[in-house]
Coordinates of N, CA and C and ligand atoms in Angstrom, one line a residue:
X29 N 12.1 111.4 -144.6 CA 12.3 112.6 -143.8 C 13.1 113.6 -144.5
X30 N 12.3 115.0 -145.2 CA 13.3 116.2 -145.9 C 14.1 116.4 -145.2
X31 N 14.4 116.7 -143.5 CA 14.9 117.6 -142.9 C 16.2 116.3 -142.4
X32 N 16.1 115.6 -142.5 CA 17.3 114.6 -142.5 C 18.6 115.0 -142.8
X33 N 20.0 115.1 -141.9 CA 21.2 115.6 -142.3 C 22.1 114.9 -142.4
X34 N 22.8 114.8 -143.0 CA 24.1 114.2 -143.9 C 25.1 114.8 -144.1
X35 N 26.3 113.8 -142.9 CA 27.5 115.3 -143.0 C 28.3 114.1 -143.7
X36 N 29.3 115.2 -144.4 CA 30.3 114.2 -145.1 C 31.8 114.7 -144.4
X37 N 32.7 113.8 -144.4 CA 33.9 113.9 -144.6 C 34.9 113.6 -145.9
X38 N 35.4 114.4 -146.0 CA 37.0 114.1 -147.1 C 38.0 113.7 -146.7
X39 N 39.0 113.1 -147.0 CA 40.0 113.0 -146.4 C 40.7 113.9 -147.5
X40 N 40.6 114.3 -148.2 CA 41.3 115.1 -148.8 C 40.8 116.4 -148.7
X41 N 42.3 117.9 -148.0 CA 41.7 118.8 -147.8 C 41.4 119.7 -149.3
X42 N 42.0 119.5 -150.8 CA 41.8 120.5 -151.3 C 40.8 120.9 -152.2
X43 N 39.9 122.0 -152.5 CA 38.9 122.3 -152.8 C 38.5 121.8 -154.1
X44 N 39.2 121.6 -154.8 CA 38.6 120.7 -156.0 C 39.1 118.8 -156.2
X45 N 39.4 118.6 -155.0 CA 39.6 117.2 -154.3 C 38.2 115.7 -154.9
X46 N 38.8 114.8 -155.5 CA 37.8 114.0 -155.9 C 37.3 113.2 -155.3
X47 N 37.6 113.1 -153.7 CA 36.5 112.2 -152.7 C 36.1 113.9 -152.3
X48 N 36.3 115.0 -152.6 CA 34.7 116.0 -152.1 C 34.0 115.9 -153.2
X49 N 33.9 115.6 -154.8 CA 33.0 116.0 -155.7 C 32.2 114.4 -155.3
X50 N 33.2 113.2 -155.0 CA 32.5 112.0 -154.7 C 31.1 112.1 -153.4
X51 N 31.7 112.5 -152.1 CA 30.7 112.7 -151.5 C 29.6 114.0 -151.5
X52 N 29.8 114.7 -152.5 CA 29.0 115.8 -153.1 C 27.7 114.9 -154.3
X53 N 28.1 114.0 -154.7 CA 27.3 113.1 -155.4 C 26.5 112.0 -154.6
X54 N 27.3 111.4 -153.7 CA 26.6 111.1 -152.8 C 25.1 111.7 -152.2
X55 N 25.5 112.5 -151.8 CA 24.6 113.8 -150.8 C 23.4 114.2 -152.0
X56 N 23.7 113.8 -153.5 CA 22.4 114.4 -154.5 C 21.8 112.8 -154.6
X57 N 22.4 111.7 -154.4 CA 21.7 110.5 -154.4 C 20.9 110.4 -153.1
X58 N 21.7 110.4 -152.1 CA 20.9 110.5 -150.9 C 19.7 111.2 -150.6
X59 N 19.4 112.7 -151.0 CA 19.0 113.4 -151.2 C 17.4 113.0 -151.2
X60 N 16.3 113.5 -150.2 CA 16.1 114.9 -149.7 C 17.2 115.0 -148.4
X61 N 16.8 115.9 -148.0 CA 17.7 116.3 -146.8 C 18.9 117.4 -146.9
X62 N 19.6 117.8 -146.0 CA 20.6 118.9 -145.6 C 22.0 118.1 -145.6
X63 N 22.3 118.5 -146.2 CA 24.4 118.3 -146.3 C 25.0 118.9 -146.2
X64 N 25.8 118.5 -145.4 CA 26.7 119.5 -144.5 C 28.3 119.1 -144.5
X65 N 29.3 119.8 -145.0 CA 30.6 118.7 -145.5 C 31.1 119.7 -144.3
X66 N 32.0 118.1 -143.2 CA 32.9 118.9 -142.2 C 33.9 119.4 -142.6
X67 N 34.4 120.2 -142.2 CA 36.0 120.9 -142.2 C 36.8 120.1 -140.7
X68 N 38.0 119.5 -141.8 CA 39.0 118.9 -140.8 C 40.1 119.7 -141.3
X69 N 39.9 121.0 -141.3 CA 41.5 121.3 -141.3 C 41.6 121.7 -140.1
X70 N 42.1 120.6 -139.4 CA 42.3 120.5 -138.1 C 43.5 120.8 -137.7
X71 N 44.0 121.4 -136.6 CA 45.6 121.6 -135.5 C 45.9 119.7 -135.8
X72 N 47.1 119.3 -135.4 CA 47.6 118.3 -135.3 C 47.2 117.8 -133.9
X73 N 46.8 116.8 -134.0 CA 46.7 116.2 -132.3 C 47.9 116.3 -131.5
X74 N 48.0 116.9 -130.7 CA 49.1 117.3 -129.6 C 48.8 117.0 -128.4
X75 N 49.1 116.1 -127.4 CA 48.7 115.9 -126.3 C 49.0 117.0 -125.8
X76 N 50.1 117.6 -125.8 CA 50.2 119.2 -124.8 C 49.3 120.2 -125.1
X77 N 48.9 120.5 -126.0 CA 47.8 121.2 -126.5 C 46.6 121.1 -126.1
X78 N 46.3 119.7 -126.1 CA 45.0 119.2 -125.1 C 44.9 119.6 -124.2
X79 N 46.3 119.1 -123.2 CA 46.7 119.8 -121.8 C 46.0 120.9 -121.5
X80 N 46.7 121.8 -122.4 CA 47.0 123.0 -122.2 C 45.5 123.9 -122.6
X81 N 45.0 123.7 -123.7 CA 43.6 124.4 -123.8 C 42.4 123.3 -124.0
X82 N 42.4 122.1 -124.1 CA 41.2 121.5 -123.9 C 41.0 121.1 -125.6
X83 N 39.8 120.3 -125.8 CA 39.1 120.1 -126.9 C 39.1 121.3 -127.8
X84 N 40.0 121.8 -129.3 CA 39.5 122.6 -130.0 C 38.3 123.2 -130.3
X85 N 37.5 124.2 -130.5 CA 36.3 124.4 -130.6 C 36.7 124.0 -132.1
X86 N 36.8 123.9 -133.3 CA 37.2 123.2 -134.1 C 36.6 121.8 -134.4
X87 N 37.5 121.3 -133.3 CA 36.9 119.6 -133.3 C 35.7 119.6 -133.0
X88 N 35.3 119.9 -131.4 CA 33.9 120.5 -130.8 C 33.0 120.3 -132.2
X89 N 33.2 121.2 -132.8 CA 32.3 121.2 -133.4 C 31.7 119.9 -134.6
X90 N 33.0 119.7 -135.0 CA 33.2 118.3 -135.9 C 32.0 117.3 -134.9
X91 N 32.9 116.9 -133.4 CA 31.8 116.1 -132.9 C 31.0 116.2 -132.8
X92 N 30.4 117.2 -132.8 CA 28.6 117.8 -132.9 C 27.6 117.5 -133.9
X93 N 28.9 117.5 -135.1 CA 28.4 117.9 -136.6 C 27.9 116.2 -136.7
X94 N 28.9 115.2 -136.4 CA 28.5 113.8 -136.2 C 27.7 112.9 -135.2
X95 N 27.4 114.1 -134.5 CA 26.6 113.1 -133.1 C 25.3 114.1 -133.6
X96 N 25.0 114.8 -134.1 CA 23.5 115.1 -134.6 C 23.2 115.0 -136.0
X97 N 24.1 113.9 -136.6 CA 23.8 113.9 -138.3 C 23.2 112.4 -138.0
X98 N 22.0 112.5 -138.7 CA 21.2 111.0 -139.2 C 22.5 110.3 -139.7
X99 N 23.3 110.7 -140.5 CA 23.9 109.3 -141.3 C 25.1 110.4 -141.6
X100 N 26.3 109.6 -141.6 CA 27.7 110.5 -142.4 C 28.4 109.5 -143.4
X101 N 28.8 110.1 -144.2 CA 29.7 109.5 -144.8 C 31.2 110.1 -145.2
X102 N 32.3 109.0 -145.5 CA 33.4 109.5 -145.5 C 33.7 109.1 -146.8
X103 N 35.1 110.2 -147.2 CA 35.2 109.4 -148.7 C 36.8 110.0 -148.8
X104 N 37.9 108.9 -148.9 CA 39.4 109.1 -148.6 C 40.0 108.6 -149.8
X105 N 41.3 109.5 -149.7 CA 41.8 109.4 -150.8 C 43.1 108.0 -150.5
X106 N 43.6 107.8 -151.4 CA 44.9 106.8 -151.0 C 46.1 107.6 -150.8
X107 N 46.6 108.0 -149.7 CA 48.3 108.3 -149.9 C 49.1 107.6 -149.5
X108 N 50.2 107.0 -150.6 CA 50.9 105.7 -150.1 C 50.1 104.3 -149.3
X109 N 48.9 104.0 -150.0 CA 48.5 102.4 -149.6 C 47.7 102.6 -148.4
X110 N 47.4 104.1 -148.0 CA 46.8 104.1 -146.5 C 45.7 105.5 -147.0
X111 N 44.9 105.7 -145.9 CA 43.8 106.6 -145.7 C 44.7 107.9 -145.4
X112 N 44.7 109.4 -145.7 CA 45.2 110.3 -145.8 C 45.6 110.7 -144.4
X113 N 46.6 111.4 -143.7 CA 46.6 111.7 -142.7 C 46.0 112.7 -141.4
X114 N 45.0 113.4 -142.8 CA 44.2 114.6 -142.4 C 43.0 113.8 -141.9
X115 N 42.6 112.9 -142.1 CA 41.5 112.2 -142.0 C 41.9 110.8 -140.6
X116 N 42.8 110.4 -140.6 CA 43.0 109.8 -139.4 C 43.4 110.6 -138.3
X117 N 43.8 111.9 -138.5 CA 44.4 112.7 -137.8 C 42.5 112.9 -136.7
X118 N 41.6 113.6 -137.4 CA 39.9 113.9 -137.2 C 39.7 113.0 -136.3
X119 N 39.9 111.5 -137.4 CA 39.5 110.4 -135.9 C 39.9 110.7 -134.7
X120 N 41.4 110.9 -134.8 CA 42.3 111.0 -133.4 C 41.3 111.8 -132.4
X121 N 41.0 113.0 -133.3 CA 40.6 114.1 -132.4 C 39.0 114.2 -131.5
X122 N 38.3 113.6 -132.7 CA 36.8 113.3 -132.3 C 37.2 112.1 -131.2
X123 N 37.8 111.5 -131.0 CA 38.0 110.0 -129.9 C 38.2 110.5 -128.7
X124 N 39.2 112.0 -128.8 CA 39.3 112.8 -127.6 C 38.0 113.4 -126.7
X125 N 36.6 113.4 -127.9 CA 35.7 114.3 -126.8 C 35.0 113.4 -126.4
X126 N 33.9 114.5 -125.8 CA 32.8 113.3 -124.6 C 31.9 113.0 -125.7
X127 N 31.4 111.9 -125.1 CA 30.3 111.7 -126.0 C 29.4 110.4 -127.1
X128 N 30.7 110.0 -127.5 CA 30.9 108.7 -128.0 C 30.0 109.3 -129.4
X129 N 30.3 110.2 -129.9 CA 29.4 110.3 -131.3 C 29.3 109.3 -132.4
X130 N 30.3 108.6 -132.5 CA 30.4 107.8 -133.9 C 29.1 106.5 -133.3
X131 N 29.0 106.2 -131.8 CA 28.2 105.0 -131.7 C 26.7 104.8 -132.5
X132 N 26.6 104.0 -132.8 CA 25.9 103.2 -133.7 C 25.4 104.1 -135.0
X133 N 26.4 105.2 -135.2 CA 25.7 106.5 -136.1 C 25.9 105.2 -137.7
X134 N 25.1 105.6 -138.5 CA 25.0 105.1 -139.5 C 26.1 105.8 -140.8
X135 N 26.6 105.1 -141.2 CA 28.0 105.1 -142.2 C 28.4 104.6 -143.1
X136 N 28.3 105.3 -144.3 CA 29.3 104.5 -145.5 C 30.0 105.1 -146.0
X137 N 31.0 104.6 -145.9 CA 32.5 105.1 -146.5 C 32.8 104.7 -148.2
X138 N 33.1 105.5 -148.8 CA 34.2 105.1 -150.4 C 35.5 106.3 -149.9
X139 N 35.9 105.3 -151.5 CA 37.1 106.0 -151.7 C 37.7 106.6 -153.1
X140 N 38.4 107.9 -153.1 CA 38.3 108.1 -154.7 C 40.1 108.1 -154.8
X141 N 40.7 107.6 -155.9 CA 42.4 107.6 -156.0 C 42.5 107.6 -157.3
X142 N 43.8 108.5 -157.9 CA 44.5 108.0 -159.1 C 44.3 107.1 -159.3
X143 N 45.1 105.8 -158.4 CA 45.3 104.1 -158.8 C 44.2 103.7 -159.5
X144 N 45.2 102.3 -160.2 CA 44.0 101.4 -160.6 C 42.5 101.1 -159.8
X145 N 43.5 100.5 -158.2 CA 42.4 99.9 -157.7 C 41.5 100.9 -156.6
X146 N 41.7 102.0 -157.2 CA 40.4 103.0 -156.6 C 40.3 103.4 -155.4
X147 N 41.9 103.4 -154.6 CA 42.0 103.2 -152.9 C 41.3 102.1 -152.4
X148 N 41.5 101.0 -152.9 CA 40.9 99.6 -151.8 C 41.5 99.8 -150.8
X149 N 42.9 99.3 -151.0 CA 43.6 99.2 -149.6 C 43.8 100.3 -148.8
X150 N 43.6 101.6 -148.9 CA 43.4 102.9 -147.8 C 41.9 102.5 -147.7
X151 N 40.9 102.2 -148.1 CA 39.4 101.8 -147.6 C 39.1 100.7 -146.4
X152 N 40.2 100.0 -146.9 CA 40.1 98.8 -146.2 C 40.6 98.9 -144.6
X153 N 41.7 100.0 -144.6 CA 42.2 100.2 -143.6 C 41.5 101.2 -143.0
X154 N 40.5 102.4 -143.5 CA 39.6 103.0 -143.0 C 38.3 102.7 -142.2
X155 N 38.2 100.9 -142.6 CA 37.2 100.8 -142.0 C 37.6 100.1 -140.5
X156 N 38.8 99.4 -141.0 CA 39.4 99.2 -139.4 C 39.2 100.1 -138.3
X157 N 40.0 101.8 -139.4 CA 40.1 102.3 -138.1 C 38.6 102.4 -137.3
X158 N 37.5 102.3 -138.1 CA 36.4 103.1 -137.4 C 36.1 101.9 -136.6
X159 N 36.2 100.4 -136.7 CA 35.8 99.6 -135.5 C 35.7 99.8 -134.2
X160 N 37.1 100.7 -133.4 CA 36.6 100.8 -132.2 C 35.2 101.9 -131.9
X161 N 35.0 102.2 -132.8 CA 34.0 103.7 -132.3 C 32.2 103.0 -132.6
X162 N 32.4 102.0 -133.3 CA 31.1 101.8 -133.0 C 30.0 102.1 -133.6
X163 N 30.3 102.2 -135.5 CA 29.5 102.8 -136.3 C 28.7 101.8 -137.0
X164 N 27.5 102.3 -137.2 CA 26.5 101.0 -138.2 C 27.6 101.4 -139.6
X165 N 28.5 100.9 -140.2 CA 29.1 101.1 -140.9 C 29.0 100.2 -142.4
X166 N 28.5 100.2 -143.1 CA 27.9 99.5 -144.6 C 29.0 98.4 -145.1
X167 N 28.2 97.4 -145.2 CA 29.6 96.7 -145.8 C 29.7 96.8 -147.2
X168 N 28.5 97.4 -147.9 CA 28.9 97.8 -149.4 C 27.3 98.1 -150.1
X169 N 27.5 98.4 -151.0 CA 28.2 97.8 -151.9 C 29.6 99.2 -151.5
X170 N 30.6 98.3 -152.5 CA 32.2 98.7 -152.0 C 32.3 100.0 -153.6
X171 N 32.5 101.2 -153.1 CA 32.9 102.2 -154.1 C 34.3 102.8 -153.9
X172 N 34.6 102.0 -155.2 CA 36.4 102.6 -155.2 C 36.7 103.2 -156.3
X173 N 36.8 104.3 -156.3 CA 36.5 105.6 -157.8 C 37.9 105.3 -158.2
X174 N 38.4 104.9 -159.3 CA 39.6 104.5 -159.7 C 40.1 105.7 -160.9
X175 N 41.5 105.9 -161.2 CA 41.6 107.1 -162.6 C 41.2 108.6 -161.8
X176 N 40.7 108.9 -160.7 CA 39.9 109.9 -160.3 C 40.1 111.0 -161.0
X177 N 40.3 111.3 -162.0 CA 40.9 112.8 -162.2 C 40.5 113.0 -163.2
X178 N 39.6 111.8 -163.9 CA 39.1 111.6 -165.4 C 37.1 110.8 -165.1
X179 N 36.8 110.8 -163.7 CA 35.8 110.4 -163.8 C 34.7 111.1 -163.0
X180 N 35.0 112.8 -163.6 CA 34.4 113.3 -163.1 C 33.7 114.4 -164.1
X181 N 32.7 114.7 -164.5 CA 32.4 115.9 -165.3 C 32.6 117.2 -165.1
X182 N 32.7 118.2 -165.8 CA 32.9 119.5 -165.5 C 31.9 120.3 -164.6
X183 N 30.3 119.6 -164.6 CA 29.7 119.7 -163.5 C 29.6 119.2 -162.0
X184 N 30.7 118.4 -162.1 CA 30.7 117.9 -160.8 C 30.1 116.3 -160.8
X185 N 29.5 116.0 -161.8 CA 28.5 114.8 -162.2 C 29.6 113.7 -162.2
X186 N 29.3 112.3 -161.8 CA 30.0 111.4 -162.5 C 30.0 111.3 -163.4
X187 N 31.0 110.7 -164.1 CA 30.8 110.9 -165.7 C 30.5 109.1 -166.1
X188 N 30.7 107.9 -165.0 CA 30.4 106.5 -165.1 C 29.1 106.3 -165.0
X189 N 28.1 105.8 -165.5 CA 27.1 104.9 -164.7 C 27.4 104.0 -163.9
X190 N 28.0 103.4 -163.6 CA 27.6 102.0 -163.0 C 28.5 102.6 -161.6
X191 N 29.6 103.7 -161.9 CA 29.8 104.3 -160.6 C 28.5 104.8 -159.6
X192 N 27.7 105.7 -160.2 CA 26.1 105.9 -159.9 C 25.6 105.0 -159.3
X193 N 25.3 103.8 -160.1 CA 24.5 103.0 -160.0 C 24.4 102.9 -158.2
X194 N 26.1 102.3 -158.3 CA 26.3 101.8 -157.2 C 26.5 102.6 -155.4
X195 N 26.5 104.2 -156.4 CA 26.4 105.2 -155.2 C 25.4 105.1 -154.6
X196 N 23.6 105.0 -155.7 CA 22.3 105.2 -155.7 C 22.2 103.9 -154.6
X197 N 22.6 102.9 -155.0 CA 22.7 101.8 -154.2 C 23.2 102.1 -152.7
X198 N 24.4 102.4 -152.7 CA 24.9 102.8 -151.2 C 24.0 103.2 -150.5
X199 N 23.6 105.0 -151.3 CA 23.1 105.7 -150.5 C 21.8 105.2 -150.4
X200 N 21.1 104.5 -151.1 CA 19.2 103.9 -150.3 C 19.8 103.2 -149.4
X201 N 20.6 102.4 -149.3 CA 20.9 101.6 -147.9 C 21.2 102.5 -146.7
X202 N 21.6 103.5 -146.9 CA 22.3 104.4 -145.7 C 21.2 104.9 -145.4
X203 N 20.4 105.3 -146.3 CA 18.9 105.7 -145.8 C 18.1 104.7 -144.9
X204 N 18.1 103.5 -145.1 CA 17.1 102.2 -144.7 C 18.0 102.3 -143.5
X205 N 19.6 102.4 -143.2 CA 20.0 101.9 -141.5 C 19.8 103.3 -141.0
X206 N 19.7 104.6 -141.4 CA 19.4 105.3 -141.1 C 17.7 105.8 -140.1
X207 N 17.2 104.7 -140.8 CA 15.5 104.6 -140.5 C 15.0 106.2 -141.2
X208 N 15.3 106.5 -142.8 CA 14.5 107.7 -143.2 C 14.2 107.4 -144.8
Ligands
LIG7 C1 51.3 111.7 -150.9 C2 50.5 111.0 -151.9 C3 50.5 109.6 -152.0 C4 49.7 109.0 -153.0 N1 49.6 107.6 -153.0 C5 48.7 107.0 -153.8 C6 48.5 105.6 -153.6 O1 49.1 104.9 -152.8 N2 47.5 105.0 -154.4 C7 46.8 105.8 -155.4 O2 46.0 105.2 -156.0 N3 47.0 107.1 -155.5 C8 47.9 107.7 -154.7 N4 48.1 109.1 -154.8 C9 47.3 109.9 -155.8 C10 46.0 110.2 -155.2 O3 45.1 109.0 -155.3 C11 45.3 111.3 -156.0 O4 46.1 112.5 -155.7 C12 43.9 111.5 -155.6 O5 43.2 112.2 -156.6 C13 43.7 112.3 -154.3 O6 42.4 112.5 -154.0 P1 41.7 113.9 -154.2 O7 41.4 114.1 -155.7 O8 40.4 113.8 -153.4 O9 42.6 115.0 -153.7 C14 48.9 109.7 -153.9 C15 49.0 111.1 -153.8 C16 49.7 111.8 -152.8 C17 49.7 113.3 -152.7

């Protein structure tokens, strides 16, 4: 299916961020189809806020972006042994609308970090969090971009094979629970 869409999340907001060039590589493995990378530069979850004006059109739209995408994927950086706060923060907020988007949506998560071990343990704890919501979520193969800041080409390209290999891998599977 060309017309197949593919939103990604970062957990990392900044524009030359190595889980965006990760799921930017993703999206050319995955590839035919439309990719679409959400913006979580989201307000802080505030329950008075909520109160007070409802669902951000912001989020709104995040929710939308995931309850009409064939397949998403997320790709988080490690701060301090955990998934970034900008990206748990999105969960928070998407939980708040109607709709139940994440249910049975098809998902695979990596992760890209300085560290040795390539954000495991913020991956690991990412996939927790998504349990309550109910996502066909991949159990692997498991991509933990380790060094991040050296494994990346000046095009944007991985500069590893077997990093590849394993994305090419992910992403046909995300295709097959996908059904495209
Ligand atoms: C607050 C903070 C905490 C960090 N903690 C870790 C960590 O626990 N493990 C790790 O491998 N890297 C850690 N790093 C380094 C990040 O992995 C590195 O900045 C990474 O490239 C961020 O992803 P990005 O390139 O997508 O922005 C930390 C960075 C920051 C800013």
């Amino acid at each position: 299916m060309s017309d197949s869409i593919l939103l990604g999340l970062s957990g990392s907001l900044r524009k030359n961020a190595t889980n965006r060039k990760l799921l930017r590589e993703a999206a050319r493995l995955f590839a035919p189809g439309t990719y679409i990378e959400a913006d979580l530069k989201l307000p802080l979850y505030d329950g008075d806020l909520e109160d007070a004006e409802g669902i951000p059109e912001v989020v709104q739209t995040l929710a939308d972006q995931i309850a009409q995408a064939h397949a998403v994927i997320i790709s988080t950086p490690e701060y301090n042994k955990g998934p970034s706060g900008v990206l748990k923060n999105a969960l928070d907020w998407v939980s708040r609308t109607d709709g139940k988007p994440w249910m049975d949506k098809p998902l695979a998560v990596m992760s890209s970090a300085a560290g040795r071990a390539g954000g495991e343990r913020a991956q690991m704890i990412l996939r927790s969090y998504m349990v309550p919501f109910q996502p066909r979520i991949l159990p692997g193969p498991e991509i933990h971009l380790s060094d991040s800041a050296n494994e990346f080409e000046a095009d944007g390209r991985l500069a590893n094979d077997r990093y590849e290999r394993n994305l090419q891998n992910l992403m046909q599977k995300l295709r097959a629970e996908a059904g495209i």
